[in-house]
Tab-separated table of C-alpha atoms in Angstrom:
chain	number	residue	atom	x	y	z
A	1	UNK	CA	34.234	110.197	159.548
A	2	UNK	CA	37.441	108.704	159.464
A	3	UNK	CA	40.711	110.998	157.856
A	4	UNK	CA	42.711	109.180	155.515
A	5	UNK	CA	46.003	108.184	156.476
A	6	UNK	CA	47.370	109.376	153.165
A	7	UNK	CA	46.284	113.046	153.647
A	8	UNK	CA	47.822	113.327	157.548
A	9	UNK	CA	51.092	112.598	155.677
A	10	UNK	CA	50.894	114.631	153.150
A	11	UNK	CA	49.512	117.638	155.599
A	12	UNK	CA	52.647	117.061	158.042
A	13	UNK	CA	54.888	116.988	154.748
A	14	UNK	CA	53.206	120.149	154.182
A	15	UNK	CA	54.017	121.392	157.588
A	16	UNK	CA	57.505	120.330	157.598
A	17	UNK	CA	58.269	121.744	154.128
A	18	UNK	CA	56.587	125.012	155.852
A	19	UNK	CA	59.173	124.595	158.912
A	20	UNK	CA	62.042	124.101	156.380
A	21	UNK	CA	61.334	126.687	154.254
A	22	UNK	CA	60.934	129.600	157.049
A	23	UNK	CA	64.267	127.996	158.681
A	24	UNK	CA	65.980	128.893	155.139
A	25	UNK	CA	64.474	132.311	154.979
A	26	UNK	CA	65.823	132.800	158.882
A	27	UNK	CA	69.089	130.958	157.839
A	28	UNK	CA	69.521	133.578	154.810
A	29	UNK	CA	68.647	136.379	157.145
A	30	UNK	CA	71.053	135.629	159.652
A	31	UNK	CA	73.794	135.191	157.233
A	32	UNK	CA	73.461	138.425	155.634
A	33	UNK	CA	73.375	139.703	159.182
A	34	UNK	CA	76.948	138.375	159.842
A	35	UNK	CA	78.026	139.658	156.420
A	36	UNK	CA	77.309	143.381	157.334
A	37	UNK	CA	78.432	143.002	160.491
A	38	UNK	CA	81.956	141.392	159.006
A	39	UNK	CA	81.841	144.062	156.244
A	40	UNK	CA	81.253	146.700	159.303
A	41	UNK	CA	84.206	145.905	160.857
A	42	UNK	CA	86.394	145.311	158.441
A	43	UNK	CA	85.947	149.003	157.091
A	44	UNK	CA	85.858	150.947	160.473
A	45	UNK	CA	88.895	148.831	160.884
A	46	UNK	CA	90.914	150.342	158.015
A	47	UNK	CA	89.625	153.636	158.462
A	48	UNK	CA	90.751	153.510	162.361
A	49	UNK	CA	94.331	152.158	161.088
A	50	UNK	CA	94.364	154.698	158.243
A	51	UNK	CA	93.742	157.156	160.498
A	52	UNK	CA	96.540	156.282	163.043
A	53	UNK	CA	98.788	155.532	159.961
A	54	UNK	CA	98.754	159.412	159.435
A	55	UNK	CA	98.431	160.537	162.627
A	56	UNK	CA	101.971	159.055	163.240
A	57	UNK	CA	103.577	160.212	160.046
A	58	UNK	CA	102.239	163.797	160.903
A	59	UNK	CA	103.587	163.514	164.270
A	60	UNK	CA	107.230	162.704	162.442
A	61	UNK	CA	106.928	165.416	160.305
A	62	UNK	CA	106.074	167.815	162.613
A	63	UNK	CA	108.169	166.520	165.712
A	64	UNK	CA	110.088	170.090	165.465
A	65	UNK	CA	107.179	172.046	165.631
A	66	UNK	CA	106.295	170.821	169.160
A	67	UNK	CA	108.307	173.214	171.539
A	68	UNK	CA	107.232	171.469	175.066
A	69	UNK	CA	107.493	168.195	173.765
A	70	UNK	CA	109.412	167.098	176.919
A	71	UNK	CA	106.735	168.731	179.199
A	72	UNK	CA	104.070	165.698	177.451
A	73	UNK	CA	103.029	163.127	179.843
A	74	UNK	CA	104.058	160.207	178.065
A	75	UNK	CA	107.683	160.167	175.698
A	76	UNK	CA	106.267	161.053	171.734
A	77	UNK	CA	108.604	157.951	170.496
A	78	UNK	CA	106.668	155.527	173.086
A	79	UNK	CA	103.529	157.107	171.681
A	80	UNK	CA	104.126	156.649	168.178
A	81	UNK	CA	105.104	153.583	168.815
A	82	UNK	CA	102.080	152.026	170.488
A	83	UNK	CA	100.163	153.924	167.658
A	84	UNK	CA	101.921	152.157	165.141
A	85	UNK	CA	101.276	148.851	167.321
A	86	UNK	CA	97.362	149.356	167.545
A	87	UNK	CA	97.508	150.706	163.785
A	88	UNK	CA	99.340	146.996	162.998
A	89	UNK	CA	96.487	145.378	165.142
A	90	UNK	CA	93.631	147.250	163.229
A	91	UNK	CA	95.325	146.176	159.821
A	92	UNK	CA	95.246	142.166	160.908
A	93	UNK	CA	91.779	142.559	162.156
A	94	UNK	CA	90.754	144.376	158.632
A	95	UNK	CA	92.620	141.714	156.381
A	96	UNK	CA	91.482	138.948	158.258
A	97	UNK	CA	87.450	140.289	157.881
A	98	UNK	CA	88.825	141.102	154.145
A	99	UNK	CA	89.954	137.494	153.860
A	100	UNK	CA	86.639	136.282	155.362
A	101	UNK	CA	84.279	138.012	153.059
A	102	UNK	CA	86.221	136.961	150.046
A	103	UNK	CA	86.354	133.408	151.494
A	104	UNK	CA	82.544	133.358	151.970
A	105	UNK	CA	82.449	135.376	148.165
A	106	UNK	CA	84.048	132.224	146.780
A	107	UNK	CA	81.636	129.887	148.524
A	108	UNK	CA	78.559	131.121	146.726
């Protein structure tokens, strides 16, 4: 008995469509994957910068209160300072993931 041409076709259409249609599903999957992950970052990345944000402005405020300041192991100016450096970085690293998210919101 011979198998029609016609329905090998069609049955590897079939098959393909199958392919195609779990490649979308994996596709959509793997997006929203990235999404979290972006989303992730960007908000431990504001929190982290918020965070250093106020530890510095605390550490201003209360500069007086310290009474062995000069005893610390590193100058407090030079430490604000490179907390308000990583607290900069943190910012550009949320924004950016901000900007990415909104770019990929205006996509779809």
């Amino acid at each position: 008995m011979k198998i029609p041409l016609v329905s090998i076709v069609v049955n590897a259409i079939n098959v393909y469509l199958d392919l195609i249609i779990i490649a979308n599903g994996l596709t959509i999957a793997l997006v929203r994957l990235f999404l979290l992950l972006v989303l992730s970052v960007c908000l431990i990345s504001t929190l982290i910068s918020t965070c250093l944000l106020i530890v510095i402005v605390i550490s201003f405020i209360s500069i007086g209160l310290l009474p062995h300041a000069d005893k610390l192991p590193i100058k407090l100016l030079l430490w604000q300072g490179l907390c308000f450096a990583v607290c900069i970085l943190y910012s550009t690293v949320a924004i950016m993931c901000a900007h990415l998210l909104y770019f990929h919101y205006k996509l779809c």
